[in-house]
Tab-separated table of C-alpha atoms in Angstrom:
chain	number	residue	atom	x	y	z
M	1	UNK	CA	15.478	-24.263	-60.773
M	2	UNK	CA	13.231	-26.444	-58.323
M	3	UNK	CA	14.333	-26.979	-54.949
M	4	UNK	CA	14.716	-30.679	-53.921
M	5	UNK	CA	15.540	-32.623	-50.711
M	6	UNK	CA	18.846	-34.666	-51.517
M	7	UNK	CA	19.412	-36.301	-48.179
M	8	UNK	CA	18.011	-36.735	-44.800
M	9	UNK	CA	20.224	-37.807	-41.747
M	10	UNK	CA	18.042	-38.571	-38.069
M	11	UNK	CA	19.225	-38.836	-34.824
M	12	UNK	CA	17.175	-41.278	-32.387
M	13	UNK	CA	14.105	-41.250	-34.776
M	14	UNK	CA	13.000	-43.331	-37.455
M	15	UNK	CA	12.775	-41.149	-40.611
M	16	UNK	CA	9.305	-41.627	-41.569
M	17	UNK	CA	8.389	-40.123	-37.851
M	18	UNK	CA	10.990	-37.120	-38.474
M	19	UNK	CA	9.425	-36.482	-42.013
M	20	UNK	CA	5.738	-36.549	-40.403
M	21	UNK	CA	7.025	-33.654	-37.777
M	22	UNK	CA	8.454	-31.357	-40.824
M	23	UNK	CA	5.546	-32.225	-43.111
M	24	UNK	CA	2.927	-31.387	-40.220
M	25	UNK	CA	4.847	-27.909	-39.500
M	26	UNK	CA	6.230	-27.203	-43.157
M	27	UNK	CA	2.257	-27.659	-45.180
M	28	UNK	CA	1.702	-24.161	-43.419
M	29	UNK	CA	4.907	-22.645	-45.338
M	30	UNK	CA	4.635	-21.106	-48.928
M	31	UNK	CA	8.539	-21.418	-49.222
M	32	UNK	CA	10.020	-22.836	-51.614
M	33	UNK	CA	12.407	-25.106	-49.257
M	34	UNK	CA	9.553	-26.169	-47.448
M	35	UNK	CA	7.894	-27.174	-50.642
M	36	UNK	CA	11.023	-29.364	-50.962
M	37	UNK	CA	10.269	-30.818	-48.302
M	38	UNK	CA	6.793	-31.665	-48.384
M	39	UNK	CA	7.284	-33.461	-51.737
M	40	UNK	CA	9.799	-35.756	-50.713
M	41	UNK	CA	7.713	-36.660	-47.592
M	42	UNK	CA	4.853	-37.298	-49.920
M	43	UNK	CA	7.228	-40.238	-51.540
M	44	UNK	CA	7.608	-41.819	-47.865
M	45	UNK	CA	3.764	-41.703	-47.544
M	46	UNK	CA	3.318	-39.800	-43.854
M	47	UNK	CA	0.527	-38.563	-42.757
M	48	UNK	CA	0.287	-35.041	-40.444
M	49	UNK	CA	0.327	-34.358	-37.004
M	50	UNK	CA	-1.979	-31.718	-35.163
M	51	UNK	CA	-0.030	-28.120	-35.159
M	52	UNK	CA	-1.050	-25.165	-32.619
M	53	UNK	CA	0.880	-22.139	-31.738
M	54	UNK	CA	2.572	-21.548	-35.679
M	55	UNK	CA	4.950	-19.415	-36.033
M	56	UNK	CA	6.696	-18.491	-39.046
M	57	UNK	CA	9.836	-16.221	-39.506
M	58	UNK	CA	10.909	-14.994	-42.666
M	59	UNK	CA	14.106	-16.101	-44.097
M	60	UNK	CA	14.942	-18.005	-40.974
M	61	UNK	CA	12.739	-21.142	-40.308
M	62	UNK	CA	9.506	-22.107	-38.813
M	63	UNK	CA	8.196	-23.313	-35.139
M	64	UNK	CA	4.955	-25.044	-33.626
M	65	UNK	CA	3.792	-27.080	-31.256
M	66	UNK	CA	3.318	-30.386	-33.628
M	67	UNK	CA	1.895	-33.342	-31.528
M	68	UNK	CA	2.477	-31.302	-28.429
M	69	UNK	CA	5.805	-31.147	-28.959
M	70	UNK	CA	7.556	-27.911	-29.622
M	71	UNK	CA	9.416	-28.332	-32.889
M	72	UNK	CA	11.435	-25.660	-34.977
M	73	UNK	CA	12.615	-26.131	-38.397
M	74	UNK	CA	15.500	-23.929	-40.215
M	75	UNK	CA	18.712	-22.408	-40.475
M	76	UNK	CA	21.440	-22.805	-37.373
M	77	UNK	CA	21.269	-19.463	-36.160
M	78	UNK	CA	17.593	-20.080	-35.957
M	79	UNK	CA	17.708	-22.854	-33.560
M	80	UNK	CA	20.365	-21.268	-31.400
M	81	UNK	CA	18.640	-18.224	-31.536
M	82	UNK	CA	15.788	-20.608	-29.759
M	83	UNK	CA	18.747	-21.804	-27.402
M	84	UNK	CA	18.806	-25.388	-29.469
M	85	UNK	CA	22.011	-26.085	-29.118
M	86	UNK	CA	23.844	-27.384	-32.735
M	87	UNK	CA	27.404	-28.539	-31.747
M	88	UNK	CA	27.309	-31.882	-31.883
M	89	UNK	CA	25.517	-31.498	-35.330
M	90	UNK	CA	28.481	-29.127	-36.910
M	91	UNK	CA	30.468	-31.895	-38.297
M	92	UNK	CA	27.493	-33.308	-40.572
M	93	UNK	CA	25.985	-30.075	-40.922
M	94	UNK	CA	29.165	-28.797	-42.330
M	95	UNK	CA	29.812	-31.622	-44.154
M	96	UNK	CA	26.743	-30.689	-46.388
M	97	UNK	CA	27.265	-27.495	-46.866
M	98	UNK	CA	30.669	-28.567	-48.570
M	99	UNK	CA	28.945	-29.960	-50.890
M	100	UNK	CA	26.877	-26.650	-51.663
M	101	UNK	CA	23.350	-28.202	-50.626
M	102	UNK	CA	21.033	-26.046	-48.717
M	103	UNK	CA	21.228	-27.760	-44.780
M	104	UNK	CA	17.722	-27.174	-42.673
M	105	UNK	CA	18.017	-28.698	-39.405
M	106	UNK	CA	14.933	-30.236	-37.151
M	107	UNK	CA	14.471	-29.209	-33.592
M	108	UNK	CA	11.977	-31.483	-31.472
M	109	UNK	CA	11.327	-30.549	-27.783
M	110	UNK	CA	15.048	-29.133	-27.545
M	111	UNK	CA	17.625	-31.447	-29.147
M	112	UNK	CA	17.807	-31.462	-32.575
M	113	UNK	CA	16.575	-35.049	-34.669
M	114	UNK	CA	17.446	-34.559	-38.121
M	115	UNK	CA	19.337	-32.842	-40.837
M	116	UNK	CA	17.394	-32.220	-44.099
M	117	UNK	CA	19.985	-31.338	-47.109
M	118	UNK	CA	18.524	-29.602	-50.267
M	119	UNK	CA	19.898	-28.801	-53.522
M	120	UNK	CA	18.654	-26.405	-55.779
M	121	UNK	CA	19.469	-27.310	-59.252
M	122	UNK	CA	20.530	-23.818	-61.771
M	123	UNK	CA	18.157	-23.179	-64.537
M	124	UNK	CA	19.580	-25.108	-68.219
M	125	UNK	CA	20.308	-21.133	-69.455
M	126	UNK	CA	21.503	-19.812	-66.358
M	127	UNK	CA	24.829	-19.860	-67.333
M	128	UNK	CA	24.927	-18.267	-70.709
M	129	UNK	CA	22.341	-15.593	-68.683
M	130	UNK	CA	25.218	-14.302	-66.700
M	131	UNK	CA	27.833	-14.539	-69.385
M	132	UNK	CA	25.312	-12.334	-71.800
M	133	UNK	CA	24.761	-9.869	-69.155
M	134	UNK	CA	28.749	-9.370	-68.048
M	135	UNK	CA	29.401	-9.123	-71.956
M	136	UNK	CA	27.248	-6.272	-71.694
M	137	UNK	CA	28.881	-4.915	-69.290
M	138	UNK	CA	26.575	-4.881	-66.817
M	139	UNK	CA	27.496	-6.034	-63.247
M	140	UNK	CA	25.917	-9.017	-61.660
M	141	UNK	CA	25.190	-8.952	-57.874
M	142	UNK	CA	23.427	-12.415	-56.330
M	143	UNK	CA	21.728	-11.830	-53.166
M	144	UNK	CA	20.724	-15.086	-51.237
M	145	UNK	CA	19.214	-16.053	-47.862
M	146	UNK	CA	21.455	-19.008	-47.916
M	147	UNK	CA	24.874	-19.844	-46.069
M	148	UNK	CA	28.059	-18.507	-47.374
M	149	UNK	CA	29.873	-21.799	-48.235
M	150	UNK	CA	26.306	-23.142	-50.574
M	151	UNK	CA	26.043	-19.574	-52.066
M	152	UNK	CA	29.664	-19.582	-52.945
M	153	UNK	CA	29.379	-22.885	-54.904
M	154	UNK	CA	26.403	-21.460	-56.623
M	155	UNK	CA	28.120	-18.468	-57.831
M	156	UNK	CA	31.087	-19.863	-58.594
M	157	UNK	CA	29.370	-22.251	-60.976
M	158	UNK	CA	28.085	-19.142	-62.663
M	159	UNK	CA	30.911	-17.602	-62.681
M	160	UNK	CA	29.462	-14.237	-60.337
M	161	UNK	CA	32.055	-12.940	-58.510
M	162	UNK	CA	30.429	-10.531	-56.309
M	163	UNK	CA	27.262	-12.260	-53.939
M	164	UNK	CA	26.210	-11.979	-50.753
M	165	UNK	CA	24.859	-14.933	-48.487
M	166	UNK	CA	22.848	-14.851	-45.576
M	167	UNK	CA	21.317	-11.505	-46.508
M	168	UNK	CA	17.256	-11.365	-44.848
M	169	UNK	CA	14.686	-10.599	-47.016
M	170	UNK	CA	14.457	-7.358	-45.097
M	171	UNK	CA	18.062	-6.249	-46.118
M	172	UNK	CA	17.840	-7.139	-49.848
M	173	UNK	CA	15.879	-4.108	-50.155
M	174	UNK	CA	18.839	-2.188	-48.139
M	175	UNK	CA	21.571	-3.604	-50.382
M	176	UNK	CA	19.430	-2.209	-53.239
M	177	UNK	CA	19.164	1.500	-51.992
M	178	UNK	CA	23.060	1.558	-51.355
M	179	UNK	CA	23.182	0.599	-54.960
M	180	UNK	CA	21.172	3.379	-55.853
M	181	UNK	CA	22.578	5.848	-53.409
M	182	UNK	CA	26.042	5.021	-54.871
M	183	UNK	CA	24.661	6.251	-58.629
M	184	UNK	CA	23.607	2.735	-59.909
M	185	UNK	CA	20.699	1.628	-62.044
M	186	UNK	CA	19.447	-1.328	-60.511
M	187	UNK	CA	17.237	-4.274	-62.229
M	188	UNK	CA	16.326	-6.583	-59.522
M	189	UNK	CA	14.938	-10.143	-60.792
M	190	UNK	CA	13.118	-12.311	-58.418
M	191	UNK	CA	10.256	-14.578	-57.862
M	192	UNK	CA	9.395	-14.815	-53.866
M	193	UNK	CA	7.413	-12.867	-51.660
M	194	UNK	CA	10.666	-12.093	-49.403
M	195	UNK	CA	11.521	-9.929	-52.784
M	196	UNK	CA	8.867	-8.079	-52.959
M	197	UNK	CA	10.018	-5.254	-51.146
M	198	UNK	CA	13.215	-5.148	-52.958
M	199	UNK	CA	11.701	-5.592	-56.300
M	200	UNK	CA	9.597	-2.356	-55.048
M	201	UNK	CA	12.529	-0.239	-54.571
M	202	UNK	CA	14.955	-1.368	-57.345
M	203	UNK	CA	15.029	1.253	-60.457
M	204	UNK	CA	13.631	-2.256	-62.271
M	205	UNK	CA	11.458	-4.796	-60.367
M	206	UNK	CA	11.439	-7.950	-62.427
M	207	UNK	CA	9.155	-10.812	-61.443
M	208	UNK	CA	9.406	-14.546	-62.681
M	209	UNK	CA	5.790	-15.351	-63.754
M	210	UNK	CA	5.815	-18.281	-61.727
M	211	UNK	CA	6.300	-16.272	-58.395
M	212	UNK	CA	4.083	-15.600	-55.828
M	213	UNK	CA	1.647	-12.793	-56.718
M	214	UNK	CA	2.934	-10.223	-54.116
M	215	UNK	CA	5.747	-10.618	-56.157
M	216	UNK	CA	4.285	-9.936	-59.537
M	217	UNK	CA	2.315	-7.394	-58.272
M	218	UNK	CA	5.452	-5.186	-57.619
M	219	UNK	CA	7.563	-6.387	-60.779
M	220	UNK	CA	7.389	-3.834	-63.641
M	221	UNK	CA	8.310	-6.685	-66.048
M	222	UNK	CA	6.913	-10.586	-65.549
M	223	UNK	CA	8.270	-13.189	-67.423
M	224	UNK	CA	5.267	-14.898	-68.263
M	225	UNK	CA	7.556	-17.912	-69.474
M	226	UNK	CA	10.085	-18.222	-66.490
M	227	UNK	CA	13.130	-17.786	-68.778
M	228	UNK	CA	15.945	-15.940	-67.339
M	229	UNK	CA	17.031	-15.020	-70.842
M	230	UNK	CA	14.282	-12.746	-71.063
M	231	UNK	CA	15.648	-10.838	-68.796
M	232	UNK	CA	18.355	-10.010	-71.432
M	233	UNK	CA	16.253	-10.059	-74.535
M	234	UNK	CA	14.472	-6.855	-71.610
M	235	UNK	CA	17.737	-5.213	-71.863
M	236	UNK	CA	18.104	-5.588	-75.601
M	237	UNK	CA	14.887	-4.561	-75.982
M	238	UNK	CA	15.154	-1.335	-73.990
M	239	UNK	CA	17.883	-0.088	-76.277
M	240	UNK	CA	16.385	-0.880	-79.459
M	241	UNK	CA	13.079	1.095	-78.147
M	242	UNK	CA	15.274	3.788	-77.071
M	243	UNK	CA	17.249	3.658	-80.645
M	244	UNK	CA	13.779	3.859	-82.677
M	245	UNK	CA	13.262	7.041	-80.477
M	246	UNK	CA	16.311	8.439	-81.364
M	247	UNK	CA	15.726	7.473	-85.156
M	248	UNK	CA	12.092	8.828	-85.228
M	249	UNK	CA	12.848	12.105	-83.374
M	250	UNK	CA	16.075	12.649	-86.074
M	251	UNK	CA	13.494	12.027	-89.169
M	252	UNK	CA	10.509	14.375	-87.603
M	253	UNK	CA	13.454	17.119	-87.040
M	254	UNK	CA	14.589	16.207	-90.695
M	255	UNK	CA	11.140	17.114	-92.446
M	256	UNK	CA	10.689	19.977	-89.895
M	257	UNK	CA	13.581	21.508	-90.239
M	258	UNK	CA	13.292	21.331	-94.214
M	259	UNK	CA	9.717	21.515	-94.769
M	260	UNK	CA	8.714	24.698	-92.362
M	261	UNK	CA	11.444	27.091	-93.990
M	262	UNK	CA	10.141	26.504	-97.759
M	263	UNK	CA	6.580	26.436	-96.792
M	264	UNK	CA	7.254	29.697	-94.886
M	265	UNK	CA	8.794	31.078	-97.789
M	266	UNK	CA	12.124	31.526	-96.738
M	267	UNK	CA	13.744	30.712	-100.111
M	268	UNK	CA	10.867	32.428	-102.211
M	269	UNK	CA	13.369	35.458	-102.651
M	270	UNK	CA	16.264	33.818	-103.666
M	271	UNK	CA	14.781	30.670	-105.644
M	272	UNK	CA	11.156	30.586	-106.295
M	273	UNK	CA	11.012	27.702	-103.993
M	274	UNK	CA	7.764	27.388	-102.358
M	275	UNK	CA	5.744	24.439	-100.849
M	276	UNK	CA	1.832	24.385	-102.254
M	277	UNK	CA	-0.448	23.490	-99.185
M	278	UNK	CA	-1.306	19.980	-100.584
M	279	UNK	CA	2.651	19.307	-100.922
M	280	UNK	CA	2.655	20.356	-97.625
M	281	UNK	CA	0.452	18.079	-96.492
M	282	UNK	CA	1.506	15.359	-98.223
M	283	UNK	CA	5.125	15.609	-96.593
M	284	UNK	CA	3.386	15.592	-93.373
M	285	UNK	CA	1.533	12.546	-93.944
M	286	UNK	CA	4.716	10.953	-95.284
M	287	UNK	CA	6.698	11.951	-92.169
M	288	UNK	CA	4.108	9.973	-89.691
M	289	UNK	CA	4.196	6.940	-92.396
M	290	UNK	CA	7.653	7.026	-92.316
M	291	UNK	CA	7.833	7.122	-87.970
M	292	UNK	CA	5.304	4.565	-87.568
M	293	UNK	CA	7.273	2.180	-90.464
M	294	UNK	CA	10.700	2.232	-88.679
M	295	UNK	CA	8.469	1.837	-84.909
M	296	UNK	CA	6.672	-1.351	-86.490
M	297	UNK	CA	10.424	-2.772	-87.915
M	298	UNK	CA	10.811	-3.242	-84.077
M	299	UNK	CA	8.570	-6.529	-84.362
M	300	UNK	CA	11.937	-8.199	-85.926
M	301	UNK	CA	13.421	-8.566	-82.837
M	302	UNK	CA	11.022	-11.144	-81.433
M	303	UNK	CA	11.949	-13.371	-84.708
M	304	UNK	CA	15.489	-12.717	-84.490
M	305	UNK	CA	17.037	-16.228	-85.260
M	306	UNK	CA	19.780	-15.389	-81.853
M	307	UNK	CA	17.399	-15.652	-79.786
M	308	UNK	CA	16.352	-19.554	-81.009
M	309	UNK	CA	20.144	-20.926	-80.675
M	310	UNK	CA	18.860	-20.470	-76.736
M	311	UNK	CA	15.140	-20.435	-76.272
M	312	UNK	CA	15.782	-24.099	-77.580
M	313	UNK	CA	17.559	-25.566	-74.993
C-alpha cells in the first residue's frame, strides 16, 4: 500500500520544529518512508530549513547539516552507527515496533528529539495474492529492509512463513543468487530503486508500474495497473502460452506426420492413396489456420469471469 506516518513522539522540541528538521532533510529523499513523512508535515504547515553537506545511505537513513545543525534521520543501527546513542529511547521505540509500525528515529546535534512511527497499510488483494500463489505451489519468500518484529506482523497477516527483515538493498540481490544457486526459479516483484539490482538478477524481474523507473527499466514484466494479482494472472498466463505451444507443435506433427508419407507415396503400392499437389496444399494451409485459431483462443483468458470476482475489489 502507501506508507503513512501514524504517530510522532518529541523529546524537548515542539513538534512543528521537529517536523521542519525531517521535512528540510527528508524533500531530498525519493523513499517511500520519507514521502511519509513529508506529507504529514505538509498537514502541520512547516516550512524548510537550509540543508548542506547531504548525505544519503541506502536502506539505512539520511544525514545533513539542516540549520547548521547536524541531523540524521533513520533506523537505530543508523544512529548508533553515527555514535547517537538510543537507550533511553528503547522503551518507546520498542513499544512501536510491537505494534508492527515502521519506527524512524530523529537525531539533532547528537541526542535524539523524536520518534516518527509509520504504518504501511497491505494492498485490499494482498491476501488472496499469497493464498493463490501457495495454492500453486509456489513458495513465497518476503524480503524487507524493515525490523524483524514489524516484518513479522506483516507476514504473519499474510500468512508467509518464510521472510527476512533487515535485509539491505545490496543483499536482496544475494538472497536471490542463493536461490538460484540452490536450483530455484526465481520471480522477484518489486517497485523501488533499492530492487533494481535484484530484479536484474532474479530468473523474473517484475516491476510495479508505479515504481521508480530504474526499477521498470530492469523488470521484464510491469504492471501497468499496480495489481499484485497480476502477478498471478503472469503465472497463469505463462502456462497457458506454454500449453498452446505444446498443442500447436502436437497438431503441426499431426498433419506432418500424416500428410508427408501419402504425398510421398508411401501407400501408393499398397492402396492407391496419393495426395494431388492442390490437396496438398490445401492441408497445409489448413494446418497454419488451424495453429493460429487455437493461438488466438488465448485472448479468453483476459475475459475469464475468475479474474472479475477480484479485479473488483
Amino acid at each position: 500500500g502507501k506508507p503513512k506516518v501514524i504517530e510522532v513522539i518529541t523529546f524537548d522540541i515542539s513538534e512543528k520544529e521537529f517536523l521542519k528538521y525531517c521535512k528540510s532533510l527528508e524533500v531530498h529523499s525519493n523513499h517511500p518512508l520519507a514521502k511519509a513523512i513529508m506529507e504529514y508535515s505538509e498537514t502541520k504547515e512547516t516550512d524548510l530549513f537550509p540543508v548542506d553537506n547531504l548525505e544519503e545511505k541506502s536502506g539505512n537513513g539520511i544525514a545533513g547539516s539542516v540549520n547548521n545543525k547536524l541531523v540524521f534521520i533513520g533506523t537505530d543501527a543508523f544512529l548508533n552507527d553515527n555514535q547517537i546513542s538510543t537507550q533511553k529511547q528503547n522503551t518507546v521505540f520498542k513499544t512501536l515496533e510491537e505494534k508492527g509500525e515502521t519506527v524512524l528515529l530523529c537525531a539533532i546535534n547528537g541526542l535524539v528529539s523524536g520518534i516518527i512511527g509509520i504504518r504501511d497499510d497491505l494492498k485490499p488483494e494482498s491476501k488472496e495474492f499469497i493464498r493463490l500463489l501457495k495454492e500453486k505451489g509456489i513458495a513465497v519468500i518476503m524480503l524487507t529492509g524493515d525490523n524483524e518484529k514489524t516484518a513479522s506482523v506483516i507476514a504473519s497477516e499474510l500468512g508467509i512463513t518464510d521472510f527476512q527483515a533487515r535485509v539491505l538493498p545490496e543483499n536482496k540481490n544475494k538472497v536471490i543468487r542463493k536461490l538460484r544457486k540452490e536450483g530455484r526459479k526465481v520471480a522477484m516483484v518489486g517497485d523501488g530503486i533499492n530492487d533494481a539490482p535484484a530484479l536484474a538478477v532474479a530468473d523474473i524481474g517484475i516491476a510495479l508500474g508505479s515504481g521508480t523507473e530504474v526499477a521498470q527499466e530492469t523488470g521484464d514484466i510491469i504492471l501497468v495497473h499496480n495489481r499484485l494479482l497480476d502477478v498471478f494472472r503472469a503465472v497463469r498466463l505463462g502456462e497457458k502460452t506454454l500449453n498452446k505451444v505444446k498443442q500447436n507443435l502436437f497438431w503441426a506433427m499431426v498433419y506432418n506426420t500424416i500428410g508427408i508419407p501419402i504425398a510421398a507415396g508411401v501407400f501408393y503400392p499398397f492402396f492407391h492413396l496419393l495426395l494431388r499437389p492442390e490437396i496438398a496444399g490445401l492441408a497445409m494451409a489448413l494446418s497454419s489456420v488451424s495453429v493460429v485459431t487455437n493461438s488466438i483462443l488465448l485472448s479468453n483468458f483476459s475475459k475469464n469471469k475468475i479474474w472479475d470476482k477480484y479485479l473488483s475489489k
